[in-house]
Each structure stands twice: as C-alpha cells, then as structure tokens.
Short mmCIF file of C-alpha atoms and ligand atoms in Angstrom, two decimals:
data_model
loop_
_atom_site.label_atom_id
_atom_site.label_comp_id
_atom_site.label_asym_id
_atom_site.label_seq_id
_atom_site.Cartn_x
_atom_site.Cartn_y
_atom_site.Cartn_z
CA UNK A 20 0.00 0.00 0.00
CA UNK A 21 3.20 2.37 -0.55
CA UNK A 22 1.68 3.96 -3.10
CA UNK A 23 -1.87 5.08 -1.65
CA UNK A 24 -3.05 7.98 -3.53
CA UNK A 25 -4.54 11.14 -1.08
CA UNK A 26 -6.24 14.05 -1.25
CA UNK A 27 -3.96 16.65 -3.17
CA UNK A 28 -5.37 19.59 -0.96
CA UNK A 29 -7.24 20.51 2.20
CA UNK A 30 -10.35 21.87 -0.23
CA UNK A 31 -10.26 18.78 -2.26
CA UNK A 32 -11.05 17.05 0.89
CA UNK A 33 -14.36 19.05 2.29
CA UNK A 34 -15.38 19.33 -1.75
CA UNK A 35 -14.80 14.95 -2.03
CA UNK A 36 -16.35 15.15 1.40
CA UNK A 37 -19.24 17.65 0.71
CA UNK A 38 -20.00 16.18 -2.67
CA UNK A 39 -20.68 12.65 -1.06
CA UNK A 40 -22.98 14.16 2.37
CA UNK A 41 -24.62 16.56 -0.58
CA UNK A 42 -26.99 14.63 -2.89
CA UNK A 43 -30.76 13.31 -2.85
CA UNK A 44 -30.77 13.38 0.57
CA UNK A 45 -30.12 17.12 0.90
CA UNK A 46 -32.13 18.49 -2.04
CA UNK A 47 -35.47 16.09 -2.10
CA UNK A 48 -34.91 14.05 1.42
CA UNK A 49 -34.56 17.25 3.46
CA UNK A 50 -37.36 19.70 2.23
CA UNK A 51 -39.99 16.78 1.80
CA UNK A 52 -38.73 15.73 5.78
CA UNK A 53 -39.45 19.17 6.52
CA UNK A 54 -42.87 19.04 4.64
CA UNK A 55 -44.02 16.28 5.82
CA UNK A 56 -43.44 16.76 9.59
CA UNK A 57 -44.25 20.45 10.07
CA UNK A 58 -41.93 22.65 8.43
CA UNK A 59 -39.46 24.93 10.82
CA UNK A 60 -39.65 22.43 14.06
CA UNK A 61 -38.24 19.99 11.69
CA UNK A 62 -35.49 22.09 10.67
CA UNK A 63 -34.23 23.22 14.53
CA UNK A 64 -34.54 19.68 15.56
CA UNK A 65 -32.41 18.50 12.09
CA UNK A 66 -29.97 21.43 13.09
CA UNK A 67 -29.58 19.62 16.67
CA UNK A 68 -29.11 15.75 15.40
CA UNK A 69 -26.76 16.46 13.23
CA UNK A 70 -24.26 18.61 15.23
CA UNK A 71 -24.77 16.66 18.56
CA UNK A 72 -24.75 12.95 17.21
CA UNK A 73 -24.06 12.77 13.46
CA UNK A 74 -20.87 15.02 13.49
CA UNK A 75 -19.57 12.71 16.19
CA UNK A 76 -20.02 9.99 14.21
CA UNK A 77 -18.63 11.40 11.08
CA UNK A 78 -15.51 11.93 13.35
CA UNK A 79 -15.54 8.10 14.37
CA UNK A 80 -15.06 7.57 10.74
CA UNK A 81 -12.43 10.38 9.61
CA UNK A 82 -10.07 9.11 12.37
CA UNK A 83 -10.53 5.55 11.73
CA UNK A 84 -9.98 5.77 7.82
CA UNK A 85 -6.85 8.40 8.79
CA UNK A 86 -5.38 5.88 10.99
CA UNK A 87 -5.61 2.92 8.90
CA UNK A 88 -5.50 4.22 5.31
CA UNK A 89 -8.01 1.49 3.83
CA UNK A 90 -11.06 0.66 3.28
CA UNK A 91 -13.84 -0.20 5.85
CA UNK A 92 -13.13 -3.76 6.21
CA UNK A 93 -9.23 -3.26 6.61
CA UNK A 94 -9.35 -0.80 8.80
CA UNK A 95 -11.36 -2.28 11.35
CA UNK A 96 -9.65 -5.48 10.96
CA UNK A 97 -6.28 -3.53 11.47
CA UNK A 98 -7.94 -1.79 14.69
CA UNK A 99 -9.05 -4.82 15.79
CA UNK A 100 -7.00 -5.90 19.09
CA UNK A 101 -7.71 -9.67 19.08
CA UNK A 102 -9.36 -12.56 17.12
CA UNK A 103 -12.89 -12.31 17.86
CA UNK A 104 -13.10 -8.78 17.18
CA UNK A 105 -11.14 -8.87 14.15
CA UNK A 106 -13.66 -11.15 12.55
CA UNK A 107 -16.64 -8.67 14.18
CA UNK A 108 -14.59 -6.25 12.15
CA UNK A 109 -14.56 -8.00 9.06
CA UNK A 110 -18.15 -8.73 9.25
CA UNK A 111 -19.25 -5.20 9.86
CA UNK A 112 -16.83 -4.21 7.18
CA UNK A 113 -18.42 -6.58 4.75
CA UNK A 114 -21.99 -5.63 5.64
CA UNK A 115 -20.85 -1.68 5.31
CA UNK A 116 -19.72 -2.91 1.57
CA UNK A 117 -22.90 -4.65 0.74
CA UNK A 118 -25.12 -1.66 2.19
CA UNK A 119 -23.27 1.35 0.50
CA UNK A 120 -23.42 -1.21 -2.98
CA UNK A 121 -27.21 -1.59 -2.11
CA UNK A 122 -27.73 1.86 -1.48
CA UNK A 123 -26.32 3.18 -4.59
CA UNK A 124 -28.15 0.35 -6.78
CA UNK A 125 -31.52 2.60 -5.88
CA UNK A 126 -29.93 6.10 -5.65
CA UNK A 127 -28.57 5.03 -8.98
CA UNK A 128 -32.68 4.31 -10.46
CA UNK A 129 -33.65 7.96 -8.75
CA UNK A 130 -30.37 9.65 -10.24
CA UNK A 131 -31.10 8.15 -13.57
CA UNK A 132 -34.60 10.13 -13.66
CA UNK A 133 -32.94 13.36 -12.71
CA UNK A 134 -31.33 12.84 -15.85
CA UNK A 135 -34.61 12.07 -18.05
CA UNK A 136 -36.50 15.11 -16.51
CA UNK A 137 -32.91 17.20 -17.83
CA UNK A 138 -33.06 15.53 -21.32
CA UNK A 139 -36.63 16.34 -21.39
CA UNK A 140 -35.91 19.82 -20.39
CA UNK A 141 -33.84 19.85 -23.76
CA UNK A 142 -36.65 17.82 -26.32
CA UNK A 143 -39.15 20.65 -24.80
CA UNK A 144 -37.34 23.31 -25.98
CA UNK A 145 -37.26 21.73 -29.07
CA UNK A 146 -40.70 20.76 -29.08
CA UNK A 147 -40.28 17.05 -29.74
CA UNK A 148 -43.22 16.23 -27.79
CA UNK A 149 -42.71 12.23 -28.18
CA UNK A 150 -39.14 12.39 -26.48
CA UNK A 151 -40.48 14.22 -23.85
CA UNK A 152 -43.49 12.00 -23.25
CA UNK A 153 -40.97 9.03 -23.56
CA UNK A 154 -38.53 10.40 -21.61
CA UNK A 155 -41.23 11.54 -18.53
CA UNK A 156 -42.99 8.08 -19.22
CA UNK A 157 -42.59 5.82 -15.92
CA UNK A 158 -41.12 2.59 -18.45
CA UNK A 159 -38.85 0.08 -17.79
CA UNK A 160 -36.91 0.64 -21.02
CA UNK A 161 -36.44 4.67 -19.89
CA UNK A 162 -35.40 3.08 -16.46
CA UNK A 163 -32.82 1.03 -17.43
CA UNK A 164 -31.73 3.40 -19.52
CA UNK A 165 -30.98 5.86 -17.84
CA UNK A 166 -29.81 4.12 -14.48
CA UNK A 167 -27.20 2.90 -16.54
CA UNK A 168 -25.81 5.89 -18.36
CA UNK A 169 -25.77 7.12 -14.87
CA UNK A 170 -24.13 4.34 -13.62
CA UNK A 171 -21.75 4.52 -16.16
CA UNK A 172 -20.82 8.24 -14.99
CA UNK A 173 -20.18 6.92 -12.37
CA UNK A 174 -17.76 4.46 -13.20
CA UNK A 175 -15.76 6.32 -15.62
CA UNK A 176 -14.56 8.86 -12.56
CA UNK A 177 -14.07 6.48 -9.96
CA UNK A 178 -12.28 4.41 -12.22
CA UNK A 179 -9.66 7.64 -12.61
CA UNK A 180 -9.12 7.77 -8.65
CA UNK A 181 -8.79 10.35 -5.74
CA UNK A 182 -7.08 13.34 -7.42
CA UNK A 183 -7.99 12.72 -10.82
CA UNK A 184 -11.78 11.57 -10.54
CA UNK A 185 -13.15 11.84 -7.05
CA UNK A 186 -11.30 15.20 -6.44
CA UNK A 187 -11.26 17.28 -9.97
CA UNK A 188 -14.85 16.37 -10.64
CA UNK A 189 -15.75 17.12 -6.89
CA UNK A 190 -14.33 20.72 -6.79
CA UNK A 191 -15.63 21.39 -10.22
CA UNK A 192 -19.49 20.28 -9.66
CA UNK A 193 -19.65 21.64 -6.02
CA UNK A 194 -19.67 24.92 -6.39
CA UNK A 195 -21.74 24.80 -9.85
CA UNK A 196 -24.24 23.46 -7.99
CA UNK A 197 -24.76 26.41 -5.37
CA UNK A 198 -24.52 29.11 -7.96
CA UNK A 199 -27.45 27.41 -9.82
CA UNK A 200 -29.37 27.10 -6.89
CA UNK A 201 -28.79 30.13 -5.63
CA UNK A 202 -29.91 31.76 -8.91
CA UNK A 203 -33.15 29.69 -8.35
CA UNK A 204 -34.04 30.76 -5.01
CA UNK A 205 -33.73 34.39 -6.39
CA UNK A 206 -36.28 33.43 -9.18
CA UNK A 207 -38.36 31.86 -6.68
CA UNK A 208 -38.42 34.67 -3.96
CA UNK A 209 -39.79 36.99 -6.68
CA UNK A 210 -43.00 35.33 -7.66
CA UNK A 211 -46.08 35.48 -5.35
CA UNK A 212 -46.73 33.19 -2.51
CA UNK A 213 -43.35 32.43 -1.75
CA UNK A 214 -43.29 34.51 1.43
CA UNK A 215 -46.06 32.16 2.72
CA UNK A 216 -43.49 29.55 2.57
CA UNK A 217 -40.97 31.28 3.45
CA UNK A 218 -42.59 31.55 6.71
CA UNK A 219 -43.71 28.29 7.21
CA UNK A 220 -39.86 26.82 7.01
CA UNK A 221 -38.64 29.60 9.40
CA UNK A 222 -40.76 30.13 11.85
CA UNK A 223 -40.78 26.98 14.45
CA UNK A 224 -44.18 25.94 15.51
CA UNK A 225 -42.60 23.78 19.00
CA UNK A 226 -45.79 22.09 19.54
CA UNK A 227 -44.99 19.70 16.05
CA UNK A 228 -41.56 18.48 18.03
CA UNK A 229 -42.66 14.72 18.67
CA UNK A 230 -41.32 11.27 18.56
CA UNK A 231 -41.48 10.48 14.92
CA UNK A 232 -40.19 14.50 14.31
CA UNK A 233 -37.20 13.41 16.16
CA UNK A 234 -36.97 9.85 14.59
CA UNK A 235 -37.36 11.59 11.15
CA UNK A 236 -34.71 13.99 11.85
CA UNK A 237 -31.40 11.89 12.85
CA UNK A 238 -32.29 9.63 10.19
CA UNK A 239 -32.03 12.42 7.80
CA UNK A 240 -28.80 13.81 9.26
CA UNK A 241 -27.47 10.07 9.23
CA UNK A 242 -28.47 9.46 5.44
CA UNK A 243 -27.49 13.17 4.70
CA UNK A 244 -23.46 12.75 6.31
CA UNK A 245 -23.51 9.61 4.30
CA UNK A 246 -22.87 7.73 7.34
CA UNK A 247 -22.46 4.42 8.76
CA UNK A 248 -21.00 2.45 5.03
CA UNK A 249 -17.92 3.41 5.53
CA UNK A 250 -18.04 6.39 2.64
CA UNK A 251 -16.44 8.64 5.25
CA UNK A 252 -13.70 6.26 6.19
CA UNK A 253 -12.44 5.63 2.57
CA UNK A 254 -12.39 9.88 2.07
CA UNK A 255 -10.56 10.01 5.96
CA UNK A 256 -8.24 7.09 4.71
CA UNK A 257 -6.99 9.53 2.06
CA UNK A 258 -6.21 12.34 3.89
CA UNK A 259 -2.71 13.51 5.40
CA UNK A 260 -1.46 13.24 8.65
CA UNK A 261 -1.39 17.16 8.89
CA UNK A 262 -4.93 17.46 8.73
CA UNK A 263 -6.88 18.56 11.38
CA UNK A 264 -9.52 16.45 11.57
CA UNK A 265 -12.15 18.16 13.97
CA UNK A 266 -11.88 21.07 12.43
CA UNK A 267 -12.29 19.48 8.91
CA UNK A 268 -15.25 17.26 10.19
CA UNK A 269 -17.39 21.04 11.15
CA UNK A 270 -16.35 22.28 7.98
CA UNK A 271 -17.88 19.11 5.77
CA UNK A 272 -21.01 18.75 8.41
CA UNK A 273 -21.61 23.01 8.27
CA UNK A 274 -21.45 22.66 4.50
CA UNK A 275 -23.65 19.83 4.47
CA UNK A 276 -26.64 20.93 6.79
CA UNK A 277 -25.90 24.63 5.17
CA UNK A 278 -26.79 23.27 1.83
CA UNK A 279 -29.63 21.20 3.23
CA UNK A 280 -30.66 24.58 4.36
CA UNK A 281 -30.57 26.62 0.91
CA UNK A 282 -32.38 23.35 -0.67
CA UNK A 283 -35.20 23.87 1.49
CA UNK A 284 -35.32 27.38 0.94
CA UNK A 285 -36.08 27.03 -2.62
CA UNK A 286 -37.71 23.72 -2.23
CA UNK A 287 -40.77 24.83 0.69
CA UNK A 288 -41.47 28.58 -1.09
CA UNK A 289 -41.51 26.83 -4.38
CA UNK A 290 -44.29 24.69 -2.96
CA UNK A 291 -46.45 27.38 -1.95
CA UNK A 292 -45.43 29.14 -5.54
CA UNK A 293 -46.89 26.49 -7.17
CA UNK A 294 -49.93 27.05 -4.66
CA UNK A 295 -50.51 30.03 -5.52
CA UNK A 296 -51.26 29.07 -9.40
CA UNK A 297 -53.46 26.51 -8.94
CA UNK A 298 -51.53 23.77 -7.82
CA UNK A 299 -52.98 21.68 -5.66
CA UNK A 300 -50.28 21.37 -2.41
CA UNK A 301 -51.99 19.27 0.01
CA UNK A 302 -52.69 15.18 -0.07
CA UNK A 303 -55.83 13.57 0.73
CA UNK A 304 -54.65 13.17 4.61
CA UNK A 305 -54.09 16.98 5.05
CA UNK A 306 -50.07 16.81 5.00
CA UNK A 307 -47.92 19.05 2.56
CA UNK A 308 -47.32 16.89 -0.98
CA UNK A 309 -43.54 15.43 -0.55
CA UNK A 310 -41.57 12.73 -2.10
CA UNK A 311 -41.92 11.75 -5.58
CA UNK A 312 -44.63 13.92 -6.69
CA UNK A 313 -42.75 16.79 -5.15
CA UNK A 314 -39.57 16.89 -7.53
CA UNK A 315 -41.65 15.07 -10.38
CA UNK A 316 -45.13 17.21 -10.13
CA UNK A 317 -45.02 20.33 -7.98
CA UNK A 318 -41.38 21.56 -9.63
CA UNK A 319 -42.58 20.97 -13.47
CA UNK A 320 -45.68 22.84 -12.73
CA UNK A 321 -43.87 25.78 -11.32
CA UNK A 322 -41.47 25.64 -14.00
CA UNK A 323 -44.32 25.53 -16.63
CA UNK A 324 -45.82 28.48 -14.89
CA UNK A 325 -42.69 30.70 -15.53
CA UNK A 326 -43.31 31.25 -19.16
CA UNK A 327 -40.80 30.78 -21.61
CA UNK A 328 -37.69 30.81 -19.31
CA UNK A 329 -39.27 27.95 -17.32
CA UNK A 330 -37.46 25.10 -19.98
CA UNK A 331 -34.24 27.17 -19.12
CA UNK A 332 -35.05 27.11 -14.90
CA UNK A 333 -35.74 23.10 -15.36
CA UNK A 334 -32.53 22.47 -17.32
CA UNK A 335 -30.97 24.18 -14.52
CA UNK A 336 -32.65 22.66 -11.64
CA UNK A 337 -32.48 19.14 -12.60
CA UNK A 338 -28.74 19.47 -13.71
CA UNK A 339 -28.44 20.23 -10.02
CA UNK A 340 -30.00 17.19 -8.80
CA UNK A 341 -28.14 15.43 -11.75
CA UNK A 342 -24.35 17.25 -10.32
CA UNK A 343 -25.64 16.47 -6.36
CA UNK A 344 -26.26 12.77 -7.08
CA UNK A 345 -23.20 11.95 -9.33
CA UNK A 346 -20.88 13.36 -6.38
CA UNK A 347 -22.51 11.18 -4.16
CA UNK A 348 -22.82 7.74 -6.13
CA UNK A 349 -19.37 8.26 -7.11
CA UNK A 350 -18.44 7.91 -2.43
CA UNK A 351 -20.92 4.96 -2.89
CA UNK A 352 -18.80 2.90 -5.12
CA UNK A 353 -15.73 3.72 -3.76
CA UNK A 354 -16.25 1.95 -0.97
CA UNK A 355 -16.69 -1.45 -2.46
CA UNK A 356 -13.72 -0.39 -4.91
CA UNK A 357 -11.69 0.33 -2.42
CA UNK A 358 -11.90 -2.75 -0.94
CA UNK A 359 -11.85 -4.91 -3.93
CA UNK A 360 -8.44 -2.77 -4.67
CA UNK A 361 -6.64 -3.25 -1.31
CA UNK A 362 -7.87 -6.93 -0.37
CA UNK A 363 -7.67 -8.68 -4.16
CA UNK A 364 -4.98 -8.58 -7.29
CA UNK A 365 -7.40 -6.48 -9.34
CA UNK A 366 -6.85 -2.91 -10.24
CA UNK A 367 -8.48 0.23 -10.22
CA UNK A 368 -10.32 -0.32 -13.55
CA UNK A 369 -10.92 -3.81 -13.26
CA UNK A 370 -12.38 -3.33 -9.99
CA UNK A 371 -14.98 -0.91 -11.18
CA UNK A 372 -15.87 -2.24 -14.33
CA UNK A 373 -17.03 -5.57 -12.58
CA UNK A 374 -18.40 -4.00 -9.40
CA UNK A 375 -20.53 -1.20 -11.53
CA UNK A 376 -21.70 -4.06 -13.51
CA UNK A 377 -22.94 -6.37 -10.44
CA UNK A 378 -24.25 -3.19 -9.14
CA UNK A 379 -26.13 -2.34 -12.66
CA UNK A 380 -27.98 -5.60 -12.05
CA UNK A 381 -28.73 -5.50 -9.17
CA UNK A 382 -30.69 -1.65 -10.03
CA UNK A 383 -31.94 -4.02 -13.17
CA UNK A 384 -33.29 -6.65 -10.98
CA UNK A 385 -35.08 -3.72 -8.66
CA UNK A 386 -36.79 -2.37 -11.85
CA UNK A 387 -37.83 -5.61 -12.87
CA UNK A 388 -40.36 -5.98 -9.88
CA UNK A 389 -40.24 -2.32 -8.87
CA UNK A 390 -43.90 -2.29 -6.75
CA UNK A 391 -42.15 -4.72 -4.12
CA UNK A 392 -38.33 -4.60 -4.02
CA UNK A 393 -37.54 -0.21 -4.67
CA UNK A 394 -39.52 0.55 -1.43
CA UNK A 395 -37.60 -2.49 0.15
CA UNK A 396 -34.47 -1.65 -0.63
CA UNK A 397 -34.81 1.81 0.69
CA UNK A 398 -36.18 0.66 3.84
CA UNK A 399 -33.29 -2.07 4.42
CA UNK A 400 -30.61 0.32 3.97
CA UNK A 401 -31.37 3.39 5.34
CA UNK A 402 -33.72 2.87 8.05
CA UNK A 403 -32.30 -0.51 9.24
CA UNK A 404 -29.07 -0.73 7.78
CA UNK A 405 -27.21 2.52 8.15
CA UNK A 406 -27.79 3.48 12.33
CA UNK A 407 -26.90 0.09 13.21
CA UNK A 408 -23.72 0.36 11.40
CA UNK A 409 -23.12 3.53 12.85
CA UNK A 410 -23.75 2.35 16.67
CA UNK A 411 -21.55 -0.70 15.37
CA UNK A 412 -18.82 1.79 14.20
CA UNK A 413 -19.29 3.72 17.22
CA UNK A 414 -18.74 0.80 19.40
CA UNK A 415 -15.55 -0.05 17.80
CA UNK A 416 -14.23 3.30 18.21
CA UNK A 417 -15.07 3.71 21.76
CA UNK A 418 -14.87 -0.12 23.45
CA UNK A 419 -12.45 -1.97 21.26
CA UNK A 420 -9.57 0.51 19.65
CA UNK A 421 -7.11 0.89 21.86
CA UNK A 422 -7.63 4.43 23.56
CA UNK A 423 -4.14 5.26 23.46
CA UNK A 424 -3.99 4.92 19.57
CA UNK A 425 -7.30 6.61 19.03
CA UNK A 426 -5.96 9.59 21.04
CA UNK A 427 -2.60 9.20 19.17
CA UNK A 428 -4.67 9.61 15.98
CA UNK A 429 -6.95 12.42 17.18
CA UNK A 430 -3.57 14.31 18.17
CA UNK A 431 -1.54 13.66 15.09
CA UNK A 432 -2.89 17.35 12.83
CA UNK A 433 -3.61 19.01 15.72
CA UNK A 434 -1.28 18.25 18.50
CA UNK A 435 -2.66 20.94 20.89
CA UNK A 436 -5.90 19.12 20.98
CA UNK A 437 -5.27 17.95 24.66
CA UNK A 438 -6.65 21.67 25.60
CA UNK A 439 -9.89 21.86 24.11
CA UNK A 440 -13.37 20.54 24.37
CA UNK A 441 -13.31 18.02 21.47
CA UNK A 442 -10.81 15.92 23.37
CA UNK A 443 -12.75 16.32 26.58
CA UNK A 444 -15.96 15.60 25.34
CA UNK A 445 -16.00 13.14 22.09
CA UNK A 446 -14.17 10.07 23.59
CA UNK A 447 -16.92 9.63 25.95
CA UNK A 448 -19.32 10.98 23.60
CA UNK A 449 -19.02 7.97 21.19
CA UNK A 450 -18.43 5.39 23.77
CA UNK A 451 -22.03 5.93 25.68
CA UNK A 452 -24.15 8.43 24.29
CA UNK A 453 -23.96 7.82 20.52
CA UNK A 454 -24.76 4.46 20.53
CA UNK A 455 -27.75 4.64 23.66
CA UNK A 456 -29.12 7.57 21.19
CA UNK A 457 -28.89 5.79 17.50
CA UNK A 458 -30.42 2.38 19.35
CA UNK A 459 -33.26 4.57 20.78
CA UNK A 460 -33.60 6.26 17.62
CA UNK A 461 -33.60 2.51 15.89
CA UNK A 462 -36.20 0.44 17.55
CA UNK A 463 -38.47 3.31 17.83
CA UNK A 464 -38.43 3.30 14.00
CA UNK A 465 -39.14 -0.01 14.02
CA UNK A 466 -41.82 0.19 16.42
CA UNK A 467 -43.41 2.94 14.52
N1 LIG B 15 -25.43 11.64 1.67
C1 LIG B 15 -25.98 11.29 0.40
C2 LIG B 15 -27.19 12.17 0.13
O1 LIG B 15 -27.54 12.99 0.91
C3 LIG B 15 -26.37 9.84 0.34
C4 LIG B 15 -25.31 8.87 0.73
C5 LIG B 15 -25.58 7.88 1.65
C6 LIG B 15 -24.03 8.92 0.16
C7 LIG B 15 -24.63 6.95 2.01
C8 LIG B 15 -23.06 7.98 0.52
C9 LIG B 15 -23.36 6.99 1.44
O2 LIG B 15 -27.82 12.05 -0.88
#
C-alpha cells in the first residue's frame, strides 16, 4: 500500500467530502422531511441531530480511515485488538460494503430520472413532444436506460481515482451546484406566494416536536453525512497526517446541513409558488405533498408556470439534482472499490468495471419488480441498515480501539488538541451516548 493515492489539498477534501454528504438526501430528502413533519420544528430539531450525534459519528469515521489508510473492512480489521473482534470487524466491514453497494443500486434508479426530466428539459425546448413523453414516461426501457448511463458516470470517474476523478470532478461540480441554486431561489423569492413559505420553514411551531419528528430527523442527518458504510472512512483514509480532523469534520457537516438549508429554501417557497397558481399542495390526509410527486409534479408545474424561461429554470434545476447525485454515487462505489483494490490482485479499472456491472444488475433486478423490491431496498438500507452500522462503528471506536492509539490519531494534525473541548468531550461521547441515542432512535423506528 506504498503507493496510496490522497487528497492533493485541504479543499479537495471538504469538496470529495461535501460532494458525497450533498446529494438526494439534501435536495429532495430534506425539504420533503421538513414538509411532511411540520416545516421549521423539523429544521431546529435537524440542526440539533446532526451537530450533537451525526458530526460525532462522522468523526468516528475520519479518524478511523486516517489511521488505517483502507477501506472499511481493513481498517477495522487492522484496529481490531484480538481474534474475535477482528472477525466482528470484518463482518461489519463486509456488511458496510454490501449496504453502501445496495444503497447506490436505488440512488442510482432515482439519479437516472434526474437525468430524463434534464433531457426532457432539452426535447421541450425543441418541441419534440414524443421524447419528452418518452422520456417523462414511468417505463422500464427509460429506467434502465438511464440508471445505466448514470451508472456509467459513475464508473468512468471512480475508475480515474482520488485526485484525478473523485477530487477534480468534486471541486468542479460543487460549487456549480450552489450558484445554480442560488440563482433559483432568487427566481423563486420573486413570484407570489413564496413569502407564505418562506414563513412556514422559518418560523418553528414547537408544539410539532414529537417522537417520529425526532426519529425523522437523525435519520435524515445520518443518510445526509452519508454515514455508517464506511463512505467517510475511505475519504478520511486519504487524507494527510497534517490534517486537522475536527476542524475538517465542522467544515464538511456546516457545508452539508448549510446546503440542506438553501435546498429547502427554494424547495418549501416553491411549494407554496406552485400554490398560488393553482396547484394543488396538500394530499388527501391533510399533510404538505412530498416525495416523488414533489420533484416530479409540484417543480414541473412551477417551472411551466414561468413562461418561456421555465425550460431554461428546469434544465438548470435538474442538472443540479443530476451534479448532487453523481458526487454522491461516485463515495458509494468507492467503498466497495476500495476494498476490492486493497484486499484482491485487481486494479483500479478492473475493480470498477465488474463492481458497476454487479451493481447495474442488481438496479436491473429492482426495476424488474419495482412495486415490491424499490420501497424495500430503501427501507433495508437506510432505516435498518445505516444506524446500526453507525452504533456498530461507534462501538468499535469507543470499546475496542485501543484508547491510546485513538488519542494518538486524534492528536496527530492538531497536536494541541489535549486543551480543548473536542478531546474532553467526544471520547466519551461515542463510547455511551452515541450508541444509547442511535439504538433509541432505531427500535423506535421499528416500532413505529
Ligand atoms: N449523503 C448522500 C445524500 O444525501 C447519500 C449517501 C448515503 C451517500 C450513504 C453515501 C453513502 O444524498
């Protein structure tokens, strides 16, 4: 492992880092959260989550990667003080792998029709009205499709590496993506009705703060940081020793949650926008639309309502959701790469090719019964999967690394740590209250 590749520069990092946390789960997950459990109280209580228990975890991650430059399973097998929790390590490991593969097999369906509702932006401007019926059409052919051009995307930049792929396409999509939502928002802010929603995602109504607010809320921050896979220990396992990593861990989770923030800003006013000109915003049950219908319905309906530079403002907005997904899919299939790379004689290329192509079929096999496996798959990962790999990576960072090397690690970057409240605090802080919390947070999703 001479030759591991890193990070070429500090902003590569939080833009790698960003890029993965920033995606679906920012842009759609976040404002339909927020509309579907209240608006404002959502947002405070998101706010809380993911500064007092998913930035801890994130940090978990960072310093394990750092310390043992691999991927998941080789790091916590090279943590690992004895037998028996070496092969708990390589189990976890090998269920973070599957889960992050899993994961991206549906983010990679979703992606793909972010990029139909772009190309359609483009055969509506040109009035080709059967592309764009094709291409909006809900078909397994347009599927497939487009999963796997995105899929292929994907591929061709992981298969160039950290500095080349992961970094250069990071730092160049990243800040595209603010300026064109940013432009949005102005648009947005302009047109009547948007102050209503405005209002609605600002001001906290406290009584909506209950248990499936709360429940809804660290599972977004969790899903948001891109947490418990191993995603953030493949970016940590690429970054120098002169990093400091608690610092770098507020910058990626303030970027994160800020962009979270600016999504729903557009996203909740837009809503009421659309309100305003005849859009019908509430379902049957009384709740605010969200999910599906609100990127796929409410959004084209606003953008129809614009006039003629509504085609441009769709093209814009869904190459945003296009940019925000590839940046994550691309930390998705690192992690599986990175294993395949460190642990077997293939290379880089090889790796990917065959890996993107189990994962391609495996997105295949979802569209092929869609009704019962897409929900399914969502479900596994997220809401079951991904906190009980965090309490498991919590667990291994506070009860089975040896505290003297964790502290060793925290130190190295930042060597007058020993003064502040991180060191103080987060030791502890991972050991007991991260896990009690994420369990809580766990079987009360399950019970619900
Ligand atoms: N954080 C990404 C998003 O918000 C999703 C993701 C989950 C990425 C897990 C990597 C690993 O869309």
């Amino acid at each position: 492992m001479a030759s591991r590749e890193q990070f070429s520069s500090r902003t590569g990092f939080i833009m790698a880092a960003a890029g993965s946390a920033i995606g679906l789960g920012n842009i759609w997950g976040f404002p339909t959260n927020t509309a579907s459990n209240g608006g404002a109280a959502f947002v405070l209580v998101y706010f809380l989550m993911a500064f007092c228990l998913a930035y801890p975890a994130l940090m978990a991650e960072l310093i394990i990667g750092r310390h043992s430059r691999s991927n998941i399973m080789t790091a916590l097998r090279f943590i690992a003080p004895n037998k028996s929790s070496r092969i708990l390590g390589t189990g976890i490991g090998l269920y973070g792998v599957l889960i992050a593969s899993l994961i991206l097999s549906f983010y990679g369906i979703v992606a793909g029709w972010m990029m139909t509702y772009l190309a359609e932006s483009v055969t509506n401007m040109a009035g080709w009205t059967e592309a764009s019926a094709w291409l909006t059409g809900f078909s397994f052919e347009r599927n497939m499709i487009s999963m796997g051009i995105f899929m292929l995307l994907t591929m061709a930049i992981i298969s160039s590496g950290i500095e080349g792929g992961i970094e250069k396409w990071s730092t160049r999509l990243m800040p595209m993506l603010l300026v064109i939502m940013v432009a949005l928002i102005i648009y947005v802010f302009t047109q009547p009705g948007a102050m209503e929603g405005l209002k609605v995602y600002l001001l906290p109504d406290i009584s909506q703060i209950k248990p499936a607010l709360i429940i809804d809320a660290m599972g977004q921050a969790f899903f948001s940081l891109s947490l418990g896979v191993g995603t953030m220990l493949v970016y940590g396992s690429y970054l120098s020793e002169k990093e400091n990593l608690p610092k770098l861990g507020v910058a990626v989770t303030l970027v994160d949650t800020g962009i979270a923030f600016i999504a729903g800003l557009l996203i909740i006013p837009a809503i009421y926008v659309a309100q305003h000109n005849g859009t019908t915003i509430v379902t049957d049950d009384g709740s605010l639309i969200a999910g599906p219908d609100l990127i796929f319905q409410i959004l084209p309906s606003l953008f129809n309502s614009m006039g003629d530079i509504g085609v441009f403002v769709a093209f814009a907005f869904f190459a945003l959701m296009t940019i925000a997904s590839l940046t994550s899919s691309i930390s998705m299939l690192e992690v599986p790469v990175s294993l395949a790379v460190e642990e077997t004689p293939a290379n880089r290329r090889q790796a990917t090719l065959i890996i993107g192509g189990v994962i391609f079929c495996f997105s295949t096999i979802i569209l092929l019964s869609f009704e019962t496996l897409f929900e399914f798959v969502i479900n596994l990962t997220t809401v079951y999967s991904q906190p009980i790999l965090g309490v498991m990576l919590c667990i291994f960072t506070g009860w089975i690394w040896h505290r003297d090397n964790l502290l060793k690690e925290i130190k190295a970057g930042h060597p007058e740590i020993e003064g502040t409240w991180f060191w103080k605090i987060w030791p502890g802080y991972v050991k007991f209250f991260c896990p009690i919390l994420i369990l809580l947070a766990f079987f009360q999703s399950i019970a619900s």
